[in-house]
PDB file of C-alpha atoms in Angstrom:
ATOM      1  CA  UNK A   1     118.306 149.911 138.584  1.00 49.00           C
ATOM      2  CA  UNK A   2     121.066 147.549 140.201  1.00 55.00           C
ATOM      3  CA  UNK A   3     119.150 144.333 138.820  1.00 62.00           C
ATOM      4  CA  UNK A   4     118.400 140.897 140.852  1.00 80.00           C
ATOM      5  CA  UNK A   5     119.100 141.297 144.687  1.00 81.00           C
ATOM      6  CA  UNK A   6     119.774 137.622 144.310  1.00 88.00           C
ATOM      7  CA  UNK A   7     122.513 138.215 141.932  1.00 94.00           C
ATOM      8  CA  UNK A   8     126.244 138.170 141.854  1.00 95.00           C
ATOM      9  CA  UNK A   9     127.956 141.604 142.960  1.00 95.00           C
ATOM     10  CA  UNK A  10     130.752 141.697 141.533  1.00 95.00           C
ATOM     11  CA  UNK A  11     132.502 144.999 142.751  1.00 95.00           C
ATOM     12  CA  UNK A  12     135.515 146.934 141.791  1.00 94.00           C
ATOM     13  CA  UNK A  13     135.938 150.549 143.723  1.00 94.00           C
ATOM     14  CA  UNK A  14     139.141 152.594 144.005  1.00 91.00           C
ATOM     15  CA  UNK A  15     140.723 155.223 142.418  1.00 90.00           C
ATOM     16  CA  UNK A  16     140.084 155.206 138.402  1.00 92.00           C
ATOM     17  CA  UNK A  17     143.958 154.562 136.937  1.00 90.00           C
ATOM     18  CA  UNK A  18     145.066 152.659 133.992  1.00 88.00           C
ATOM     19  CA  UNK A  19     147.408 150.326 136.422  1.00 89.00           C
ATOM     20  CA  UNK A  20     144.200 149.718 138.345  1.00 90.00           C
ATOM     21  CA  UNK A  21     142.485 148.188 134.948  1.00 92.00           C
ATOM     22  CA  UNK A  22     138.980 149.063 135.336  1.00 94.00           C
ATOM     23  CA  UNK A  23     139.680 148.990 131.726  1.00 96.00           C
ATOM     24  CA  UNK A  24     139.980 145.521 131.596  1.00 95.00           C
ATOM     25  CA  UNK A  25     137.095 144.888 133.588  1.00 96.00           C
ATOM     26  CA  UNK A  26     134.976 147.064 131.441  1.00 98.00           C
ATOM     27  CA  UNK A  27     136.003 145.353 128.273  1.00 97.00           C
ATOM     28  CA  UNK A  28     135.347 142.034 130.484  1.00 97.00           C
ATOM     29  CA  UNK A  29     131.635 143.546 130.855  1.00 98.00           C
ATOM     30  CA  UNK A  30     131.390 144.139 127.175  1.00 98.00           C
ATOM     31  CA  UNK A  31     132.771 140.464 126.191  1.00 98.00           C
ATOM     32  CA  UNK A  32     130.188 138.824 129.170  1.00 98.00           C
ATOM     33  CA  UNK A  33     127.336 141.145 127.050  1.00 98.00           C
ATOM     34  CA  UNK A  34     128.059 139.362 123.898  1.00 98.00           C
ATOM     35  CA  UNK A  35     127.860 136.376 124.675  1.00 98.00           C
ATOM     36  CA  UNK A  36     124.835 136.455 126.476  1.00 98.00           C
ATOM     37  CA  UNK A  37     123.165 139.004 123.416  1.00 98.00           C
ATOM     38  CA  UNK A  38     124.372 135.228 121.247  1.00 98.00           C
ATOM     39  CA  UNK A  39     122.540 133.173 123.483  1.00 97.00           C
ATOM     40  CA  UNK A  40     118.777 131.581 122.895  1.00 97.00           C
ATOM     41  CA  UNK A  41     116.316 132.669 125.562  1.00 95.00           C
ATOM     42  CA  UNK A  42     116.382 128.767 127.036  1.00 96.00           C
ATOM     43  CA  UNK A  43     120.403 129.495 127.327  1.00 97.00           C
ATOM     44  CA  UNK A  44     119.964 132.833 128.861  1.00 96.00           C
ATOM     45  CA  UNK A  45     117.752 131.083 131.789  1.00 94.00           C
ATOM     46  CA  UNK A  46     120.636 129.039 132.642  1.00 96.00           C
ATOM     47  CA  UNK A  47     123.321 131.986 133.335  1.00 96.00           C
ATOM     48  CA  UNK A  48     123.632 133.416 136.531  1.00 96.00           C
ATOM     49  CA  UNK A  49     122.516 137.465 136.911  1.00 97.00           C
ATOM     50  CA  UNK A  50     125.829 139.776 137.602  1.00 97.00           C
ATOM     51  CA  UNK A  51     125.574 143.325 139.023  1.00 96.00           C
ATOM     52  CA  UNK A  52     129.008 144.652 138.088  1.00 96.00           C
ATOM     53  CA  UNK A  53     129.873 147.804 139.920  1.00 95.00           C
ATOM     54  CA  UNK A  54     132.639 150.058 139.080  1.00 96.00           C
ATOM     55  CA  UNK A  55     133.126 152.878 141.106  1.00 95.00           C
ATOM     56  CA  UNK A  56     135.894 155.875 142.191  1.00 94.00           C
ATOM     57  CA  UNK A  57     137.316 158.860 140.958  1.00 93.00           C
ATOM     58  CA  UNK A  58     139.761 160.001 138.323  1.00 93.00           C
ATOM     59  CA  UNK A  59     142.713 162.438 139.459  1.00 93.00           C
ATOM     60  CA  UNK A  60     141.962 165.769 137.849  1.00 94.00           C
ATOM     61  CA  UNK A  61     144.229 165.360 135.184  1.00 95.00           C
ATOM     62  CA  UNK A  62     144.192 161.799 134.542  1.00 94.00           C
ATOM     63  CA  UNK A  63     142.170 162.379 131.224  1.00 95.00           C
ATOM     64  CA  UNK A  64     142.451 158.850 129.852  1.00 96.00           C
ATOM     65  CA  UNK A  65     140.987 157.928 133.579  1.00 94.00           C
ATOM     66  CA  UNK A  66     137.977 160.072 132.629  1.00 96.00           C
ATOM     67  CA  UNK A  67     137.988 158.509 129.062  1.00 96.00           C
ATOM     68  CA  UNK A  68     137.039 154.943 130.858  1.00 96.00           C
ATOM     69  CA  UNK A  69     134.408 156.146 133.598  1.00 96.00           C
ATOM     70  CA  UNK A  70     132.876 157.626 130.237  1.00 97.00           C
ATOM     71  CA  UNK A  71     133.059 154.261 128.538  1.00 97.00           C
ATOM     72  CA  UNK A  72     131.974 152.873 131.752  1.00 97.00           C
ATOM     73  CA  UNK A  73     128.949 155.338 131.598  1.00 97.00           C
ATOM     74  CA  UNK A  74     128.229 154.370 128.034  1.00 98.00           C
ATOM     75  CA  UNK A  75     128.307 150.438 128.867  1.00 98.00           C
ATOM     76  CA  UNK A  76     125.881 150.932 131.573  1.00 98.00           C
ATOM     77  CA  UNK A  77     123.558 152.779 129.345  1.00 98.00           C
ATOM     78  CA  UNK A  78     123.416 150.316 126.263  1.00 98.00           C
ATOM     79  CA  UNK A  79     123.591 146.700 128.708  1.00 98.00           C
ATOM     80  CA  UNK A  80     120.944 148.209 131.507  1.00 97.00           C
ATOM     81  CA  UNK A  81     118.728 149.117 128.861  1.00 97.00           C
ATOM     82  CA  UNK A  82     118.591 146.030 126.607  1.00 98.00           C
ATOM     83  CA  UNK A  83     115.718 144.144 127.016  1.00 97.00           C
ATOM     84  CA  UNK A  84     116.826 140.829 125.907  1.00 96.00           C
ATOM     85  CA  UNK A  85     119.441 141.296 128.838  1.00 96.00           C
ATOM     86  CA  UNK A  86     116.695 142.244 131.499  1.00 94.00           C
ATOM     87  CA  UNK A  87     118.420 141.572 135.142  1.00 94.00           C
ATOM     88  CA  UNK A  88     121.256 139.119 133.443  1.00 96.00           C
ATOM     89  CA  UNK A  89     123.589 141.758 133.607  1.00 97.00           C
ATOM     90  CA  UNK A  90     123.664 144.638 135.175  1.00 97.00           C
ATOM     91  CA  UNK A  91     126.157 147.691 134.903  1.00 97.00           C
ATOM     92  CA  UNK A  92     126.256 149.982 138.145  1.00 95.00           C
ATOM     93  CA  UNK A  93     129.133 153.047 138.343  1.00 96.00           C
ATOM     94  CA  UNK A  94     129.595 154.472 141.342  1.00 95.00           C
ATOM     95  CA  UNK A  95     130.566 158.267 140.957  1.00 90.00           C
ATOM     96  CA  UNK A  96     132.418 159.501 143.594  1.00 87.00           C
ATOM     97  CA  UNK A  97     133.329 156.754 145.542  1.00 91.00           C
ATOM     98  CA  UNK A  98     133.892 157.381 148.881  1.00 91.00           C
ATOM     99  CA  UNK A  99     133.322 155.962 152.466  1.00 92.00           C
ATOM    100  CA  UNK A 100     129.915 156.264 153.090  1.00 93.00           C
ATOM    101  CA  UNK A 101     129.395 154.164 149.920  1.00 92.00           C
ATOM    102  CA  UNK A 102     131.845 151.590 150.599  1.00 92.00           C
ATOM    103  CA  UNK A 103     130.065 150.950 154.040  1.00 93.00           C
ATOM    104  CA  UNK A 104     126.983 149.814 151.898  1.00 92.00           C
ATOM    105  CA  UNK A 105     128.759 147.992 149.143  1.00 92.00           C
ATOM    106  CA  UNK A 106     132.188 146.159 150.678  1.00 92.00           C
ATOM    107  CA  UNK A 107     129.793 143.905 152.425  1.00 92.00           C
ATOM    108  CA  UNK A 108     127.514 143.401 149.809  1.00 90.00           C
ATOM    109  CA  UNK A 109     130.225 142.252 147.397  1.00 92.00           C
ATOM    110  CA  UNK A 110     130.009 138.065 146.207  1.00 94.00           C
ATOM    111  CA  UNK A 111     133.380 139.002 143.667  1.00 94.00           C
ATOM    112  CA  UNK A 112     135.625 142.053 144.060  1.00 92.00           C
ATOM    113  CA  UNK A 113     138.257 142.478 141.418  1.00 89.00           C
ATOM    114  CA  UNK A 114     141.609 143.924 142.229  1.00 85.00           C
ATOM    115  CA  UNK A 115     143.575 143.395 139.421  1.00 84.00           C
ATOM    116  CA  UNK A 116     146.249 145.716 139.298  1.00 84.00           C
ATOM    117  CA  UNK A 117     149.513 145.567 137.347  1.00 82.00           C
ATOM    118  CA  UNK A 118     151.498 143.167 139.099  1.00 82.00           C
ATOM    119  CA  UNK A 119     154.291 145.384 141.114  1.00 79.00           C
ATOM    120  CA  UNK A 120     152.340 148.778 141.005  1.00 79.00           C
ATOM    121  CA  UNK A 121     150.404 148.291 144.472  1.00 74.00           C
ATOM    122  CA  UNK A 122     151.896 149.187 147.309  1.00 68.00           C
ATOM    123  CA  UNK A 123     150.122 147.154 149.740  1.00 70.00           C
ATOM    124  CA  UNK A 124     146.633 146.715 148.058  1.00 70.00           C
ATOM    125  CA  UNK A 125     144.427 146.757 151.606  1.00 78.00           C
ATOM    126  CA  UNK A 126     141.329 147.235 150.022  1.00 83.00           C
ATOM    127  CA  UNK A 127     141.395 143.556 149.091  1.00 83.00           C
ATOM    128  CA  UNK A 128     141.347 142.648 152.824  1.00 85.00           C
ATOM    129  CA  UNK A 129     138.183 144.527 153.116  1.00 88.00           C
ATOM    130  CA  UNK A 130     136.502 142.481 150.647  1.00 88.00           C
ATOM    131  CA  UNK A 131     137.731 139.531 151.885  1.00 87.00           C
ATOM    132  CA  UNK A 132     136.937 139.780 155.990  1.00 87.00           C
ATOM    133  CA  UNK A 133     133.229 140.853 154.336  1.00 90.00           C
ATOM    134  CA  UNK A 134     132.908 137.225 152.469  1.00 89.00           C
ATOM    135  CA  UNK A 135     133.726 138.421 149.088  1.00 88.00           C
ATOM    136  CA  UNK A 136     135.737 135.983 146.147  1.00 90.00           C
ATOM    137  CA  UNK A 137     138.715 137.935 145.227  1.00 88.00           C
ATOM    138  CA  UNK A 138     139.819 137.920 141.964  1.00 89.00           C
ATOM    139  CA  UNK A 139     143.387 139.715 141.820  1.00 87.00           C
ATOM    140  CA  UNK A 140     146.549 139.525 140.480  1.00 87.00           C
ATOM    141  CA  UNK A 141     149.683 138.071 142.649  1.00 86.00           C
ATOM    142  CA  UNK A 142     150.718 141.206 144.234  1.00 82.00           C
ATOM    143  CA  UNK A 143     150.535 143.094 147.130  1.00 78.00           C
ATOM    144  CA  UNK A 144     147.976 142.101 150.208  1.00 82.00           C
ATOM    145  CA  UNK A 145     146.594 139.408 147.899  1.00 83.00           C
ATOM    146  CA  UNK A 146     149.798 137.457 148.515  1.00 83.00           C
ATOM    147  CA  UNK A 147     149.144 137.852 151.998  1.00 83.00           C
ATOM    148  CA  UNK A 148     145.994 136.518 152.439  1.00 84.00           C
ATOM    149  CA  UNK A 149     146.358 133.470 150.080  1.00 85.00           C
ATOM    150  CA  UNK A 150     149.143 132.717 152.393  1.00 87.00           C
ATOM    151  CA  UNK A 151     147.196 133.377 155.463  1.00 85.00           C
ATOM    152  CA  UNK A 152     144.095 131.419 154.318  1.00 82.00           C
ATOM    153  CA  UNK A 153     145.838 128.938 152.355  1.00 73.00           C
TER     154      UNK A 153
END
């Protein structure tokens, strides 16, 4: 299930690479987990749910790109079926990521994460997307995110 309706979609889609650092994001799933598996039940009832989606594809023969939608997989699995967790966190991969999906889930996004390597994106336009849709961006200085913090200040 993708968890509360009311809660915070945070959304990274594009093509699975180790620049891209879904990696990151995944281990950033696994930290937010922990903390909240630490928490009393009174604690837990003040955190705000997360959906975290992750979705694309991995080049053919980008194996270490298949190694993290795996991991991704496996994180999904263990968080969306821990019952102290419930609809605090939610873990939501997107297989084959393509533009049908993206229709449904670029304007559903409250956080999308583009968080390249600084220097490896070429223009980063998916981040525009996100943004002219209402969603947060957290990214690193690079690309069309230097654009539109200078365009929207």
């Amino acid at each position: 299930t993708a968890g509360d309706p009311t809660a915070l979609f945070d959304v990274q889609v594009k093509r699975i690479h180790e620049y891209k650092r879904q990696l990151l994001n995944v281990l950033g799933i696994i930290v937010r987990y922990n903390k909240l598996k630490k928490m009393s039940p009174d604690e837990r009832k003040k955190q705000v749910p997360r959906v975290s989606i992750i979705g694309g594809k991995a080049a053919p023969g980008n194996y270490f790109a298949k190694l993290i939608i795996r991991l991704a997989n496996g994180v999904a699995k263990v968080v969306n079926n821990d019952p102290d967790i419930g609809d605090l966190l939610k873990v939501v991969f997107l297989a084959n990521y393509n533009v049908s999906l993206a229709e449904n889930i670029i304007p559903a996004n409250d956080i999308s994460e583009h968080i390249s390597t600084a220097g490896t994106e070429a223009s980063g336009t998916s981040s525009m997307k996100f943004v002219l849709n209402g969603g947060l961006i957290i990214g690193t200085w690079d690309g069309a995110n230097i654009e539109i913090a200078e365009h929207t200040g």
